[in-house]
XYZ file of C-alpha atoms in Angstrom:
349
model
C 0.000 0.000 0.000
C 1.192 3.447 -0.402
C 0.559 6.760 0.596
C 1.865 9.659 -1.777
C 1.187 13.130 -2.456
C -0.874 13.323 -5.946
C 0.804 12.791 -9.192
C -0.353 13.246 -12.535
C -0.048 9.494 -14.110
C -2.421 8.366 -11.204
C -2.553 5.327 -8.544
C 0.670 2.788 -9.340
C -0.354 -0.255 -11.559
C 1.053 -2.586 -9.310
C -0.068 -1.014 -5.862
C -2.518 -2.899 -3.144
C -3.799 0.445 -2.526
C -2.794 3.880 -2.906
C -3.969 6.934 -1.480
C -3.041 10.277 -2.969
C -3.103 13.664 -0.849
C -3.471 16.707 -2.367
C -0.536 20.069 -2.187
C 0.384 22.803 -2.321
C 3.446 25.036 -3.657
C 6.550 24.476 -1.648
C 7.899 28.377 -1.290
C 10.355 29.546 -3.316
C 10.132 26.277 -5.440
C 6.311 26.231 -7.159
C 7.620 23.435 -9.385
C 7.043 20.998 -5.973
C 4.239 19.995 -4.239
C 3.950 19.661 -0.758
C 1.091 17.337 0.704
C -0.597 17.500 3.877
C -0.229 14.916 6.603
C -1.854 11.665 5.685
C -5.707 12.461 6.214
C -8.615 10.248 7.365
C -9.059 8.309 3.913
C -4.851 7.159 4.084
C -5.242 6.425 7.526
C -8.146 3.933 6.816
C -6.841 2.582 3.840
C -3.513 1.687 5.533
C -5.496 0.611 8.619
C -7.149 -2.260 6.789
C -4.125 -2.950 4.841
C -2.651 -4.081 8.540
C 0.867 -3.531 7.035
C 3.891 -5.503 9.459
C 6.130 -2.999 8.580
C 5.888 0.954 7.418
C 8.438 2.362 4.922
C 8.941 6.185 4.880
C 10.844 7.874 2.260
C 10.235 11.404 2.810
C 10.983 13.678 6.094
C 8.616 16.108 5.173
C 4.775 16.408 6.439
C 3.475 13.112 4.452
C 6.644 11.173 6.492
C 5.825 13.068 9.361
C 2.591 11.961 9.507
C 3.234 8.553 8.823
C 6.258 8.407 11.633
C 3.689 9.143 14.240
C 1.198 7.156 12.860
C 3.465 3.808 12.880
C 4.307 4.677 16.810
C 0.991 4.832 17.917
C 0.846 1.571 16.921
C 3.865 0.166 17.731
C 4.955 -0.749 13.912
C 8.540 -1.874 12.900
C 9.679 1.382 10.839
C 12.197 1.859 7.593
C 13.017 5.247 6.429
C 15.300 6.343 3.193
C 17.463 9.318 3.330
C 18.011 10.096 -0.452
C 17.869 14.396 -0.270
C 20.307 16.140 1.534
C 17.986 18.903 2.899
C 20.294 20.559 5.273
C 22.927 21.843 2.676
C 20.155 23.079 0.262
C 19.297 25.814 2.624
C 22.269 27.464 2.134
C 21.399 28.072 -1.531
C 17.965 29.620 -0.386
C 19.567 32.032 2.382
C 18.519 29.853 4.968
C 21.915 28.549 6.643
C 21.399 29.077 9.693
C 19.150 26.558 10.137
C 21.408 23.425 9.225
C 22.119 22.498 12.812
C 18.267 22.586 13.396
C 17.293 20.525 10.253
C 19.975 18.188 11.222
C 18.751 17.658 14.315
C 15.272 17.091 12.978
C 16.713 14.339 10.949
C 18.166 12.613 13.833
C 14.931 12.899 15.463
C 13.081 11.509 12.711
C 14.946 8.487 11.782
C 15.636 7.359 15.362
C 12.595 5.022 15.502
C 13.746 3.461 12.583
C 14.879 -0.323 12.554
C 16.885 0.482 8.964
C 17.634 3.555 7.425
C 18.757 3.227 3.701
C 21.093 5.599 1.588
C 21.788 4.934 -1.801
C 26.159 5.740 -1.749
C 28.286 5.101 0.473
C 29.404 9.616 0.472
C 25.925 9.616 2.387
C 25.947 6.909 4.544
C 29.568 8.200 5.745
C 27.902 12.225 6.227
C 24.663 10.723 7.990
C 27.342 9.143 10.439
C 29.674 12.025 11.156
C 26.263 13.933 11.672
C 25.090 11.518 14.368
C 22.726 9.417 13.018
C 21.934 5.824 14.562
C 24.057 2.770 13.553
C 21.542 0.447 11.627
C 22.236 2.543 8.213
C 22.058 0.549 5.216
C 23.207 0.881 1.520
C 20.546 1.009 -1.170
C 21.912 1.466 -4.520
C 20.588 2.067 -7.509
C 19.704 0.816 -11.059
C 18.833 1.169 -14.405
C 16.547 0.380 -16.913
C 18.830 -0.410 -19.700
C 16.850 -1.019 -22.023
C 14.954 1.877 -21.854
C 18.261 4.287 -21.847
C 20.926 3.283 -24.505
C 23.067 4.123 -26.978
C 20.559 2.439 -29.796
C 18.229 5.644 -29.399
C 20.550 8.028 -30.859
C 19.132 9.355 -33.667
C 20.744 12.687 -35.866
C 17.061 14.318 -36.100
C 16.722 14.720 -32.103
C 20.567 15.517 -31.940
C 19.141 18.447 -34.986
C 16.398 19.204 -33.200
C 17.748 19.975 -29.709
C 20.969 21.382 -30.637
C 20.601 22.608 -34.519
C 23.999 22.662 -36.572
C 25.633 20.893 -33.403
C 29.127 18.936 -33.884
C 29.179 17.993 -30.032
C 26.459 18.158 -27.648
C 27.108 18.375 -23.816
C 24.147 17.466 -21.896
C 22.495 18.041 -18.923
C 19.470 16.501 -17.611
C 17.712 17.645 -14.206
C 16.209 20.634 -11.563
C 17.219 24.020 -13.054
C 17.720 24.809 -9.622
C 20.224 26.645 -7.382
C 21.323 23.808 -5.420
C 22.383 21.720 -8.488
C 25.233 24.625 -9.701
C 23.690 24.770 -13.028
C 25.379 28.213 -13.091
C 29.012 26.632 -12.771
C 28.356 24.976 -15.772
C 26.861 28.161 -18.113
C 30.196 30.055 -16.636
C 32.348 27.265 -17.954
C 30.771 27.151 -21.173
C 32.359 29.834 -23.183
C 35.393 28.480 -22.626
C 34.750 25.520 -23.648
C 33.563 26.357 -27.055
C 36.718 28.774 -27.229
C 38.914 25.829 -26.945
C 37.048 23.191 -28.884
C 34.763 25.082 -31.942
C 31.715 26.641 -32.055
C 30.346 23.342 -32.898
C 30.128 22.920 -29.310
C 26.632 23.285 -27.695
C 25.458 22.759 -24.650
C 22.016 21.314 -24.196
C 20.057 22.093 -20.830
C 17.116 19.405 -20.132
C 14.533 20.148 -17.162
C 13.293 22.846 -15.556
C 12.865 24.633 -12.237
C 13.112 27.717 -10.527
C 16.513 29.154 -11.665
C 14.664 28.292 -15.497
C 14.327 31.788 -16.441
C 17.656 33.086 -14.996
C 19.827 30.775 -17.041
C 17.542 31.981 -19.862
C 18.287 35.471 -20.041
C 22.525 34.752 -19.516
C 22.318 31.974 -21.835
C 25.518 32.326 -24.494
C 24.961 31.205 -28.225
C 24.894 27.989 -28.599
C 22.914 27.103 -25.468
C 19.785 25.483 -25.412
C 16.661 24.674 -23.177
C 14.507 21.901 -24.080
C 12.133 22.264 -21.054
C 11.044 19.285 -18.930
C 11.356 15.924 -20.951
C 10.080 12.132 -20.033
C 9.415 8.753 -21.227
C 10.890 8.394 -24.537
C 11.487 11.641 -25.724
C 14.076 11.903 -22.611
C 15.685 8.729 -23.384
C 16.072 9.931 -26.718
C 17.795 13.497 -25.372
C 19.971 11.559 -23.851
C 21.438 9.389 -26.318
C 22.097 12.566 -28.232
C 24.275 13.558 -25.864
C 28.249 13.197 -26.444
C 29.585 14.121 -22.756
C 27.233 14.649 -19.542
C 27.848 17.582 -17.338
C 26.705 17.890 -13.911
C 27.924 20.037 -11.529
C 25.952 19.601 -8.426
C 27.412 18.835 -4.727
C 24.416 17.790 -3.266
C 23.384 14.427 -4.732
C 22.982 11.568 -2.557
C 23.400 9.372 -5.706
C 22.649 11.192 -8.820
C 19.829 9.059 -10.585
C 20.731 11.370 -13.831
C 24.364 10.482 -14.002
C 23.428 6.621 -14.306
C 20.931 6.950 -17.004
C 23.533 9.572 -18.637
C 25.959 6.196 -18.329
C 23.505 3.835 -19.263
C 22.768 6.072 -22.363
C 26.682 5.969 -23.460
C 27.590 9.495 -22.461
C 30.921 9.866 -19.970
C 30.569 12.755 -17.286
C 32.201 15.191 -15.682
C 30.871 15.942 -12.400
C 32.123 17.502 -9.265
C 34.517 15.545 -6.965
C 31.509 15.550 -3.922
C 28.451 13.543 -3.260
C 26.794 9.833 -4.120
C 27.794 11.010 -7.549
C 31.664 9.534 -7.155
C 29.547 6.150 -6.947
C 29.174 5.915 -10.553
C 31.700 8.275 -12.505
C 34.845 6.581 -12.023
C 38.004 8.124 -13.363
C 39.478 6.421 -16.324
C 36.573 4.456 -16.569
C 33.188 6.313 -16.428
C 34.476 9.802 -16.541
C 36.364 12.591 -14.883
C 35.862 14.513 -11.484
C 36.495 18.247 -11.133
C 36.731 20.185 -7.680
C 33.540 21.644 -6.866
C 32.174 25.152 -7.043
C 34.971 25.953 -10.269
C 33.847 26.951 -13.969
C 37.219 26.648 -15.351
C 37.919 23.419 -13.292
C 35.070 22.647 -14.409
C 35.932 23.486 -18.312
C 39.174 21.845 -18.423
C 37.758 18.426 -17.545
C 35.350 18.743 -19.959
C 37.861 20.314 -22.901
C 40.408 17.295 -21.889
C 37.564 14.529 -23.456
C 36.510 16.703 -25.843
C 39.791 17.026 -27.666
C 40.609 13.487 -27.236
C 38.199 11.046 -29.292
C 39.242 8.147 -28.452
C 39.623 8.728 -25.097
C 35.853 9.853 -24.871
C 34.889 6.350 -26.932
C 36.479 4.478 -24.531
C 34.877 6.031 -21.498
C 31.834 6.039 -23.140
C 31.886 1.997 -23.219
C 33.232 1.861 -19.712
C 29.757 3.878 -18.958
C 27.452 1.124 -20.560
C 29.166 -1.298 -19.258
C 29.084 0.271 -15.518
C 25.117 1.034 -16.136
C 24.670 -3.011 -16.956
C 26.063 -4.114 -14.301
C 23.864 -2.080 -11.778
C 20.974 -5.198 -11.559
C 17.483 -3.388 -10.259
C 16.677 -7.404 -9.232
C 19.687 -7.410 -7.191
C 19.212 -4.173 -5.475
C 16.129 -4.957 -4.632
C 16.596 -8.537 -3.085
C 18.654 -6.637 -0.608
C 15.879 -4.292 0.536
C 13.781 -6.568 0.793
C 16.177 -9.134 2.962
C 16.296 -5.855 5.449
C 12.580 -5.588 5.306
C 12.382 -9.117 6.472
C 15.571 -8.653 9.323
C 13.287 -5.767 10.923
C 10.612 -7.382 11.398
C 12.493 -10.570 12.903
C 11.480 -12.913 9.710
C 15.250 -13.648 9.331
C 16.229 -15.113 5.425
C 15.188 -13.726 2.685
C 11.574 -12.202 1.794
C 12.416 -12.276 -1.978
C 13.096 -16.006 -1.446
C 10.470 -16.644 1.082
C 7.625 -15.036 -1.472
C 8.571 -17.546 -4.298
């Protein structure tokens, strides 16, 4: 059963039940929704569910809600930790609060039997911050066939980057916290040292949307928010990901970027140095540096073969990442906190 705020492709296929709650616009980022606390209709629906154990993957009011809920009643508790709240506040003016969010997040996975992250950068940072001992690593995967090389296609490369020679791509929030502005800064000189063939190709949207907009150099483009196919296919057109954020836990992007055949550079911080590997995947840069930044990304661009390699190194690191496996281990924690013992994946066949 699950209990989510309201999204626009409707209940999941393969729920029990699922109860959506309606939002409202988080401040100073309309492009999210925040839902209530779980109302009388969730509460019902999970009370004749009679779940053994409650899984809560947000901190905000919906996990909130659901925290106290699963106390009252004396219910084994999981949480996930996969947003790293506390250092987005300094992007919004708001640093001052850290310690208190911090200790929020202390408060609110204490209950918790098992508390998954998806890198090991994050389960290390949840530590030094305090957190209980019973964290857990949850990876993740990739749908490879979905994102792959095979969609590349010169009429979406045309189409997204007209008259293009090399596309750098990236896909995600135009936001403050992901630095999209380190990587417009290092973009002239990019193109200065590799042709004006060079384009760069943002994909999303967000809050800092308009901003990058109006500073945009030639031979920068916006394609707006993208999904299903039509993002898969954006992807593949790619020749070299960018991504400059600190702030990932993980970096879902990055892997589909890899499972898609594109190397990245990305910022030497974050769940992100799970995936991009030097000499393998891609290339880190120090953080918070345009021309850092620049230089990584000139280094591959200049050197074909080079980016060839890396780019089969980043199918090949995307394949191995096995959703099945992943999974299997969630759900052999599921099955430890509620004193099953063995395996529920196995136990369920």
């Amino acid at each position: 059963a699950l209990v989510t705020p309201r999204v626009s492709d409707g209940p999941a296929a393969h729920a029990a039940a699922h109860a959506q709650l309606f939002g409202i616009p988080v401040p100073m980022y309309p492009d999210l929704q925040l839902a209530r606390g779980m109302d009388r209709r969730a509460k019902k629906m999970l009370e004749e569910f009679r779940p053994d154990l409650v899984h809560i993957a947000t901190e905000s009011t919906v996990g909130y809600s659901g925290r106290i809920w699963t106390a009252r009643r004396g219910l084994p508790l999981a949480t996930s930790f996969h947003t790293n709240f506390p250092m987005y506040l300094h992007d919004y003016h708001m640093g001052a609060l850290e310690p208190l969010v911090w200790r929020y997040l202390r408060w609110f996975h204490s209950r918790s039997r098992v508390t998954f992250c998806p890198s090991t950068d994050t389960l290390e940072d949840l530590t030094r911050h305090g957190f209980h001992d019973r964290l857990r690593i949850w990876s993740r995967g990739v749908d490879t066939t979905h994102f792959g090389p095979r969609r590349r296609r010169d009429e979406v490369r045309e189409r997204i980057a007209p008259g293009a020679e090399r596309i750098l791509l990236y896909v995600g929030r135009l936001a403050a916290e992901k630095r999209v502005e380190v990587i417009l800064d290092a973009f002239p000189r990019i193109r200065e040292a590799t042709g004006p063939g060079t384009h760069l190709v943002f994909v999303g949207d967000g809050p800092a949307g308009a901003k990058l907009r109006a500073r945009a150099p030639e031979g920068v483009h916006f394609t707006g928010f993208l999904k299903g196919v039509p993002l898969a296919e954006a992807y593949a057109a790619g020749d070299l990901f960018v991504f400059a954020s600190e702030t990932e836990t993980f970096g879902n992007v990055v892997l589909e970027a890899l499972a898609s055949g594109l190397p990245a550079v990305v910022v030497d911080r974050g769940g992100v140095k799970e995936t991009v590997i030097p000499g393998r995947t891609g290339v880190r840069v120090a953080p918070n540096d345009p021309m850092a930044f620049a230089e990584g990304c000139i280094g591959l661009l200049r050197d074909g073969a080079e980016l060839r390699r890396l780019a089969e190194g980043a199918r090949a690191e995307a394949c191995s990442r096995n959703w099945d496996a992943i999974l299997d281990g969630v759900l052999d924690s599921y099955a430890e906190s509620v004193g099953l013992g063995g395996s529920v994946a196995r136990a369920g066949e």
